[in-house]
Short mmCIF file of C-alpha atoms in Angstrom, two decimals:
data_model
loop_
_atom_site.label_atom_id
_atom_site.label_comp_id
_atom_site.label_asym_id
_atom_site.label_seq_id
_atom_site.Cartn_x
_atom_site.Cartn_y
_atom_site.Cartn_z
CA UNK G 160 95.79 76.32 80.35
CA UNK G 161 95.88 72.60 81.22
CA UNK G 162 96.06 70.95 84.63
CA UNK G 163 99.50 69.48 83.94
CA UNK G 164 100.93 72.98 83.40
CA UNK G 165 100.15 73.97 87.00
CA UNK G 166 102.73 73.47 89.75
CA UNK G 167 101.82 70.89 92.41
CA UNK G 168 98.30 70.78 93.89
CA UNK G 169 97.65 67.27 92.54
CA UNK G 170 94.87 66.64 95.09
CA UNK G 171 92.94 69.71 93.91
CA UNK G 172 93.42 68.81 90.24
CA UNK G 173 92.06 65.30 90.87
CA UNK G 174 89.10 66.61 92.84
CA UNK G 175 88.11 69.09 90.11
CA UNK G 176 88.62 66.62 87.25
CA UNK G 177 86.80 63.71 88.91
CA UNK G 178 83.83 65.81 90.06
CA UNK G 179 83.54 67.25 86.55
CA UNK G 180 83.74 63.80 84.94
CA UNK G 181 81.00 62.60 87.30
CA UNK G 182 78.77 65.56 86.39
CA UNK G 183 78.92 67.00 89.92
CA UNK G 184 79.84 70.61 89.12
CA UNK G 185 78.78 73.16 91.78
CA UNK G 186 77.32 76.28 90.21
CA UNK G 187 79.44 78.56 92.45
CA UNK G 188 82.94 77.78 93.67
CA UNK G 189 85.39 79.86 95.67
CA UNK G 190 89.13 79.25 95.32
CA UNK G 191 90.95 80.70 98.34
CA UNK G 192 94.72 80.78 98.58
CA UNK G 193 97.71 83.01 99.30
CA UNK G 194 99.52 84.92 96.58
CA UNK G 195 101.54 82.70 94.24
CA UNK G 196 99.78 79.46 95.22
CA UNK G 197 98.19 78.93 91.80
CA UNK G 198 94.52 79.81 92.33
CA UNK G 199 94.21 81.72 89.05
CA UNK G 200 96.00 79.14 86.85
CA UNK G 201 93.90 76.40 88.46
CA UNK G 202 90.67 78.31 87.77
CA UNK G 203 91.69 78.82 84.13
CA UNK G 204 92.55 75.13 83.72
CA UNK G 205 89.28 74.08 85.37
CA UNK G 206 87.24 76.41 83.16
CA UNK G 207 88.98 74.99 80.09
CA UNK G 208 88.32 71.46 81.36
CA UNK G 209 84.59 72.21 81.65
CA UNK G 210 84.23 74.07 78.36
CA UNK G 211 86.25 71.71 76.17
CA UNK G 212 85.10 68.38 77.51
CA UNK G 213 88.62 67.36 78.46
CA UNK G 214 88.82 64.01 80.23
CA UNK G 215 91.11 61.72 82.20
CA UNK G 216 92.41 64.13 84.79
CA UNK G 217 95.80 65.48 83.81
CA UNK G 218 95.97 63.77 80.41
CA UNK G 219 93.79 66.44 78.89
CA UNK G 220 93.08 66.29 75.16
CA UNK G 221 89.45 67.17 74.39
CA UNK G 222 88.37 69.44 71.58
CA UNK G 223 91.46 70.94 69.95
CA UNK G 224 89.72 74.05 68.56
CA UNK G 225 88.12 74.72 71.94
CA UNK G 226 91.46 74.36 73.73
CA UNK G 227 93.06 76.83 71.33
CA UNK G 228 90.32 79.40 72.04
CA UNK G 229 90.69 78.92 75.79
CA UNK G 230 94.47 79.20 75.63
CA UNK G 231 94.13 82.56 73.89
CA UNK G 232 91.37 83.62 76.34
CA UNK G 233 89.01 84.17 73.44
CA UNK G 234 86.42 81.45 74.10
CA UNK G 235 82.96 83.09 73.80
CA UNK G 236 81.64 81.22 76.85
CA UNK G 237 84.56 82.10 79.16
CA UNK G 238 83.99 85.44 80.87
CA UNK G 239 86.16 87.42 83.28
CA UNK G 240 85.80 90.07 85.95
CA UNK G 241 88.72 91.56 87.88
CA UNK G 242 89.59 94.77 89.77
CA UNK G 243 90.02 97.88 87.62
CA UNK G 244 89.94 101.65 88.04
CA UNK G 245 89.60 104.69 85.83
CA UNK G 246 92.90 105.83 84.37
CA UNK G 247 94.57 107.17 81.26
CA UNK G 248 92.96 104.49 79.09
CA UNK G 249 89.43 104.58 80.54
CA UNK G 250 88.28 107.90 81.96
CA UNK G 251 85.03 106.74 83.59
CA UNK G 252 82.95 103.63 84.35
CA UNK G 253 85.91 101.28 83.86
CA UNK G 254 85.02 97.59 83.60
CA UNK G 255 87.04 94.47 82.83
CA UNK G 256 86.08 94.43 79.15
CA UNK G 257 88.06 97.64 78.66
CA UNK G 258 91.24 95.84 79.74
CA UNK G 259 90.94 92.45 78.01
CA UNK G 260 94.04 92.99 75.87
CA UNK G 261 96.12 93.68 78.99
CA UNK G 262 94.46 90.74 80.79
CA UNK G 263 95.56 88.34 78.05
CA UNK G 264 99.09 89.72 78.32
CA UNK G 265 99.02 89.34 82.13
CA UNK G 266 97.89 85.70 81.96
CA UNK G 267 100.50 84.89 79.32
CA UNK G 268 103.39 86.55 81.17
CA UNK G 269 102.41 86.34 84.87
CA UNK G 270 99.74 83.70 85.56
CA UNK G 271 100.95 83.58 89.19
CA UNK G 272 101.10 87.39 89.39
CA UNK G 273 99.57 89.43 92.19
CA UNK G 274 97.18 92.36 92.27
CA UNK G 275 99.98 94.94 92.33
CA UNK G 276 101.54 93.37 89.20
CA UNK G 277 98.16 93.75 87.49
CA UNK G 278 97.70 97.38 88.57
CA UNK G 279 101.21 98.18 87.36
CA UNK G 280 100.49 96.62 83.96
CA UNK G 281 97.36 98.70 83.40
CA UNK G 282 98.89 101.87 84.87
CA UNK G 283 96.75 102.30 87.99
CA UNK G 284 99.32 101.35 90.64
CA UNK G 285 98.69 104.64 92.46
CA UNK G 286 94.96 103.89 92.72
CA UNK G 287 92.88 101.29 94.49
CA UNK G 288 91.09 99.05 92.02
CA UNK G 289 87.80 97.38 92.75
CA UNK G 290 85.02 95.28 91.27
CA UNK G 291 82.18 97.78 91.36
CA UNK G 292 78.53 98.01 90.43
CA UNK G 293 79.32 98.82 86.76
CA UNK G 294 81.19 95.51 86.60
CA UNK G 295 78.32 93.68 88.28
CA UNK G 296 75.87 95.02 85.71
CA UNK G 297 78.21 93.87 82.94
CA UNK G 298 78.39 90.38 84.50
CA UNK G 299 74.59 90.16 84.67
CA UNK G 300 74.31 91.24 81.03
CA UNK G 301 76.86 88.64 79.84
CA UNK G 302 75.26 85.77 81.73
CA UNK G 303 71.71 86.46 80.56
CA UNK G 304 72.85 85.56 77.03
CA UNK G 305 72.65 81.95 75.91
CA UNK G 306 75.77 79.83 75.73
CA UNK G 307 77.46 80.41 72.37
CA UNK G 308 78.53 76.78 71.94
CA UNK G 309 75.65 75.14 73.80
CA UNK G 310 77.60 73.93 76.82
CA UNK G 311 78.76 75.58 80.01
CA UNK G 312 79.20 79.31 80.51
CA UNK G 313 81.97 80.15 83.00
CA UNK G 314 82.33 83.46 84.84
CA UNK G 315 85.74 83.73 86.48
CA UNK G 316 85.97 86.55 89.07
CA UNK G 317 89.61 87.14 90.05
CA UNK G 318 90.30 88.86 93.39
CA UNK G 319 86.63 88.63 94.30
CA UNK G 320 87.56 90.00 97.74
CA UNK G 321 87.85 93.40 95.99
CA UNK G 322 84.11 93.42 95.22
CA UNK G 323 82.41 96.34 96.92
CA UNK G 324 79.10 95.94 98.75
CA UNK G 325 76.98 97.32 95.90
CA UNK G 326 78.48 94.86 93.40
CA UNK G 327 78.21 91.97 95.88
CA UNK G 328 74.52 92.62 96.51
CA UNK G 329 73.80 92.96 92.80
CA UNK G 330 75.46 89.60 92.02
CA UNK G 331 74.11 87.74 95.04
CA UNK G 332 70.85 86.55 93.44
CA UNK G 333 72.65 85.54 90.22
CA UNK G 334 75.27 83.53 92.17
CA UNK G 335 72.50 81.88 94.19
CA UNK G 336 70.35 80.97 91.17
CA UNK G 337 72.40 81.25 87.96
CA UNK G 338 71.02 80.36 84.52
CA UNK G 339 71.32 76.72 83.48
CA UNK G 340 74.90 75.46 83.01
CA UNK G 341 76.38 78.73 84.28
CA UNK G 342 79.39 78.29 86.56
CA UNK G 343 80.88 80.95 88.83
CA UNK G 344 84.52 80.57 89.87
CA UNK G 345 85.49 83.19 92.44
CA UNK G 346 89.15 83.62 93.41
CA UNK G 347 90.21 85.36 96.61
CA UNK G 348 93.16 85.75 98.96
CA UNK G 349 91.12 87.00 101.93
CA UNK G 350 87.95 84.95 102.19
CA UNK G 351 86.55 86.99 105.10
CA UNK G 352 86.38 90.13 102.91
CA UNK G 353 83.60 88.55 100.85
CA UNK G 354 80.14 89.09 102.29
CA UNK G 355 78.88 86.06 104.20
CA UNK G 356 75.84 85.59 101.97
CA UNK G 357 78.08 85.04 98.92
CA UNK G 358 80.53 82.78 100.80
CA UNK G 359 77.66 80.60 102.01
CA UNK G 360 76.51 80.01 98.43
CA UNK G 361 79.92 78.82 97.20
CA UNK G 362 81.73 75.53 97.55
CA UNK G 363 85.08 76.60 99.00
CA UNK G 364 88.44 75.10 98.02
CA UNK G 365 91.44 76.17 100.10
CA UNK G 366 94.84 76.23 98.37
CA UNK G 367 98.00 75.70 100.45
CA UNK G 368 101.29 77.53 99.76
CA UNK G 369 103.41 75.58 97.27
CA UNK G 370 106.04 73.18 98.61
CA UNK G 371 109.66 74.35 98.49
CA UNK G 372 110.72 71.40 96.33
CA UNK G 373 108.02 72.11 93.73
CA UNK G 374 109.14 75.75 93.46
CA UNK G 375 112.83 74.78 93.39
CA UNK G 376 112.24 72.23 90.62
CA UNK G 377 110.34 74.83 88.56
CA UNK G 378 113.17 77.35 89.01
CA UNK G 379 115.74 74.76 87.93
CA UNK G 380 113.73 74.19 84.75
CA UNK G 381 114.15 77.92 84.11
CA UNK G 382 117.94 77.56 84.29
CA UNK G 383 118.85 78.15 87.95
CA UNK G 384 121.44 75.99 89.68
CA UNK G 385 120.03 73.64 92.33
CA UNK G 386 121.57 75.48 95.31
CA UNK G 387 120.33 78.89 94.13
CA UNK G 388 116.89 77.46 93.36
CA UNK G 389 116.59 75.92 96.83
CA UNK G 390 117.63 79.20 98.47
CA UNK G 391 115.07 81.24 96.54
CA UNK G 392 112.36 78.62 97.09
CA UNK G 393 112.92 78.81 100.86
CA UNK G 394 112.82 82.61 100.85
CA UNK G 395 109.67 82.64 98.70
CA UNK G 396 107.73 80.74 101.40
CA UNK G 397 105.35 78.95 99.02
CA UNK G 398 104.82 81.96 96.73
CA UNK G 399 105.89 81.14 93.16
CA UNK G 400 105.32 84.72 92.03
CA UNK G 401 107.79 85.97 94.64
CA UNK G 402 110.25 83.22 93.67
CA UNK G 403 110.19 84.42 90.04
CA UNK G 404 110.68 88.04 91.15
CA UNK G 405 113.64 87.05 93.33
CA UNK G 406 115.14 85.05 90.48
CA UNK G 407 114.79 88.03 88.14
CA UNK G 408 115.85 90.50 90.87
CA UNK G 409 112.58 92.32 90.23
CA UNK G 410 110.88 91.88 93.58
CA UNK G 411 109.26 94.92 95.18
CA UNK G 412 110.49 93.42 98.45
CA UNK G 413 114.00 94.59 97.53
CA UNK G 414 112.71 98.19 97.57
CA UNK G 415 110.66 97.55 100.70
CA UNK G 416 113.78 96.27 102.47
CA UNK G 417 115.53 99.63 102.00
CA UNK G 418 112.47 101.55 103.21
CA UNK G 419 112.13 99.26 106.24
CA UNK G 420 115.79 99.51 107.24
CA UNK G 421 115.76 103.31 106.91
CA UNK G 422 112.56 103.44 108.97
CA UNK G 423 113.83 101.20 111.76
CA UNK G 424 117.20 102.93 112.00
CA UNK G 425 115.52 106.34 112.28
CA UNK G 426 113.11 104.96 114.88
CA UNK G 427 115.99 103.71 117.03
CA UNK G 428 117.71 107.10 116.87
CA UNK G 429 114.55 109.11 117.48
CA UNK G 430 114.26 108.63 121.23
CA UNK G 431 115.20 112.05 122.62
CA UNK G 432 116.74 113.09 119.29
CA UNK G 433 114.88 115.86 117.46
CA UNK G 434 116.96 115.46 114.28
CA UNK G 435 116.00 111.79 114.02
CA UNK G 436 112.32 112.65 114.55
CA UNK G 437 112.68 115.00 111.59
CA UNK G 438 114.12 112.07 109.58
CA UNK G 439 111.02 110.01 110.44
CA UNK G 440 108.74 112.80 109.20
CA UNK G 441 110.73 113.08 105.96
CA UNK G 442 110.55 109.28 105.54
CA UNK G 443 106.77 109.39 106.03
CA UNK G 444 106.45 112.12 103.41
CA UNK G 445 108.45 110.11 100.88
CA UNK G 446 106.40 106.92 101.36
CA UNK G 447 103.18 108.98 101.24
CA UNK G 448 104.09 110.06 97.69
CA UNK G 449 103.70 106.48 96.45
CA UNK G 450 100.34 104.89 95.59
CA UNK G 451 98.04 103.51 98.26
CA UNK G 452 98.44 99.95 97.00
CA UNK G 453 102.23 100.31 97.36
CA UNK G 454 101.82 101.69 100.88
CA UNK G 455 99.52 98.84 101.92
CA UNK G 456 101.84 96.25 100.42
CA UNK G 457 104.85 97.80 102.19
CA UNK G 458 103.10 97.80 105.58
CA UNK G 459 102.10 94.16 105.06
CA UNK G 460 105.77 93.45 104.33
CA UNK G 461 106.74 95.20 107.60
CA UNK G 462 104.23 93.05 109.47
CA UNK G 463 105.81 89.91 107.98
CA UNK G 464 109.32 91.09 108.99
CA UNK G 465 108.19 91.68 112.58
CA UNK G 466 106.75 88.16 112.75
CA UNK G 467 109.95 86.70 111.35
CA UNK G 468 112.01 88.65 113.91
CA UNK G 469 109.85 87.24 116.71
CA UNK G 470 110.46 83.68 115.48
CA UNK G 471 114.21 84.28 115.51
CA UNK G 472 114.05 85.88 118.96
CA UNK G 473 112.22 82.79 120.26
CA UNK G 474 114.92 80.43 118.91
CA UNK G 475 112.82 79.05 116.04
CA UNK G 476 115.01 80.44 113.25
CA UNK G 477 114.36 77.31 111.18
CA UNK G 478 110.81 78.63 110.64
CA UNK G 479 112.05 82.03 109.45
CA UNK G 480 112.27 82.34 105.67
CA UNK G 481 112.97 86.06 105.14
CA UNK G 482 116.29 87.58 104.26
CA UNK G 483 117.23 91.27 104.40
CA UNK G 484 119.74 92.06 101.67
CA UNK G 485 120.57 95.62 102.81
CA UNK G 486 124.23 95.89 103.73
CA UNK G 487 124.88 96.34 107.45
CA UNK G 488 121.44 95.17 108.60
CA UNK G 489 120.99 91.71 110.10
CA UNK G 490 117.58 90.40 111.07
CA UNK G 491 119.21 88.36 113.83
CA UNK G 492 120.46 91.54 115.52
CA UNK G 493 117.11 93.28 115.12
CA UNK G 494 115.14 90.28 116.47
CA UNK G 495 115.73 90.90 120.23
CA UNK G 496 113.79 94.17 119.94
CA UNK G 497 110.63 92.30 118.93
CA UNK G 498 109.24 90.33 121.85
CA UNK G 499 106.16 89.39 123.87
CA UNK G 500 105.82 92.89 125.35
CA UNK G 501 105.49 94.73 122.04
CA UNK G 502 104.67 92.37 119.15
CA UNK G 503 100.88 92.59 119.59
CA UNK G 504 100.97 96.39 119.76
CA UNK G 505 103.28 96.61 116.73
CA UNK G 506 100.99 94.31 114.73
CA UNK G 507 97.88 96.28 115.77
CA UNK G 508 99.45 99.60 114.74
CA UNK G 509 100.54 98.26 111.34
CA UNK G 510 97.12 96.70 110.66
CA UNK G 511 95.40 99.91 111.75
CA UNK G 512 97.58 101.94 109.35
CA UNK G 513 96.69 99.58 106.48
CA UNK G 514 93.00 99.91 107.37
CA UNK G 515 93.05 103.71 107.35
CA UNK G 516 95.13 103.98 104.16
CA UNK G 517 92.70 101.66 102.41
CA UNK G 518 89.90 104.01 103.45
CA UNK G 519 91.65 107.02 101.91
CA UNK G 520 93.03 108.52 105.11
CA UNK G 521 95.84 111.07 104.84
CA UNK G 522 98.88 108.86 104.22
CA UNK G 523 101.40 111.38 105.51
CA UNK G 524 99.60 111.75 108.86
CA UNK G 525 99.00 107.98 109.18
CA UNK G 526 102.63 107.08 108.47
CA UNK G 527 104.04 109.83 110.71
CA UNK G 528 101.81 108.69 113.58
CA UNK G 529 102.83 105.08 112.96
CA UNK G 530 106.54 106.03 112.95
CA UNK G 531 106.33 107.82 116.30
CA UNK G 532 104.46 104.87 117.83
CA UNK G 533 107.02 102.43 116.39
CA UNK G 534 109.82 104.42 118.06
CA UNK G 535 108.14 104.00 121.44
CA UNK G 536 107.34 100.32 120.93
CA UNK G 537 110.83 99.29 119.76
CA UNK G 538 112.34 100.85 122.88
CA UNK G 539 109.97 98.88 125.11
CA UNK G 540 111.88 96.33 127.15
CA UNK G 541 111.17 92.60 127.15
CA UNK G 542 109.86 90.93 130.27
#
């Protein structure tokens, strides 16, 4: 992947190209950005820039054979680590090498894709992937070998915030003092989930969400009319992966919308209504049947909707980007029920539910408890 193939982010491209050209390449770098901002494509382009001796910023030419190997993700000095889990393909001790064929497919088809897209591709969407100690041992083994082509060796760790403590501690010394010409590129969405000792050893680059115009222009190149492209770009809120899903009508948010509307409607009816409380319990049971990653992603979506409703309630609708496509539900009519007297409590309950689901709590109990609390909070009056 070349720098000119990446949407926007010209300041980051220039920084990476110029520092490389000047020979100032930090041995450990951390790319932090929200989903769909281009952290993974940028890391791939930067790794290719280092390995192939490409020059002149965006006008990358360099070694043609090297570029071909990098484009097919088969360069012997480009290594990868990413979250995996045991599944139908790998029964135990799963590591990234077991999924390289799927990884190449993922990069080719969804370079801006998110973690859930990856889990779905490798068939572990009902599990919680991680970068564990088996992976860390594999990374150490790969990087103790000499560079195949005599130049840089690059280890790209995608979703490094999914590294568990054992893996982090095992890689700490290697990240601090890697072999000569070994470069670590860590990619994360939640920087604070990485242990401090690793963060302190990396040069951090923060990626902003993509501008609406950049997303809209990219969607127009894919055949959308200007008005439709602008509408989707606004709704995507800087996330190109979400924009593509909305364009293809393949966004999980469309499913989440239905779950959210059903949840909220049952919560409104539940005050003093035993039948509606029963509906909430049934709803919780249905959501609990899905995978934990789906549950966490749905609750994060709910948190985003609540924040959007608060913006609308406080007469700053121009900052709200979300749309609810479910017939008969309008965010503007729901907004007055989210206010200064309940928004903090709602956010705390949703974040607490995500925390406990991530730690393998009983999903049915967590979601039922959350539903009952939501009923009480939504009926709380504004000041």
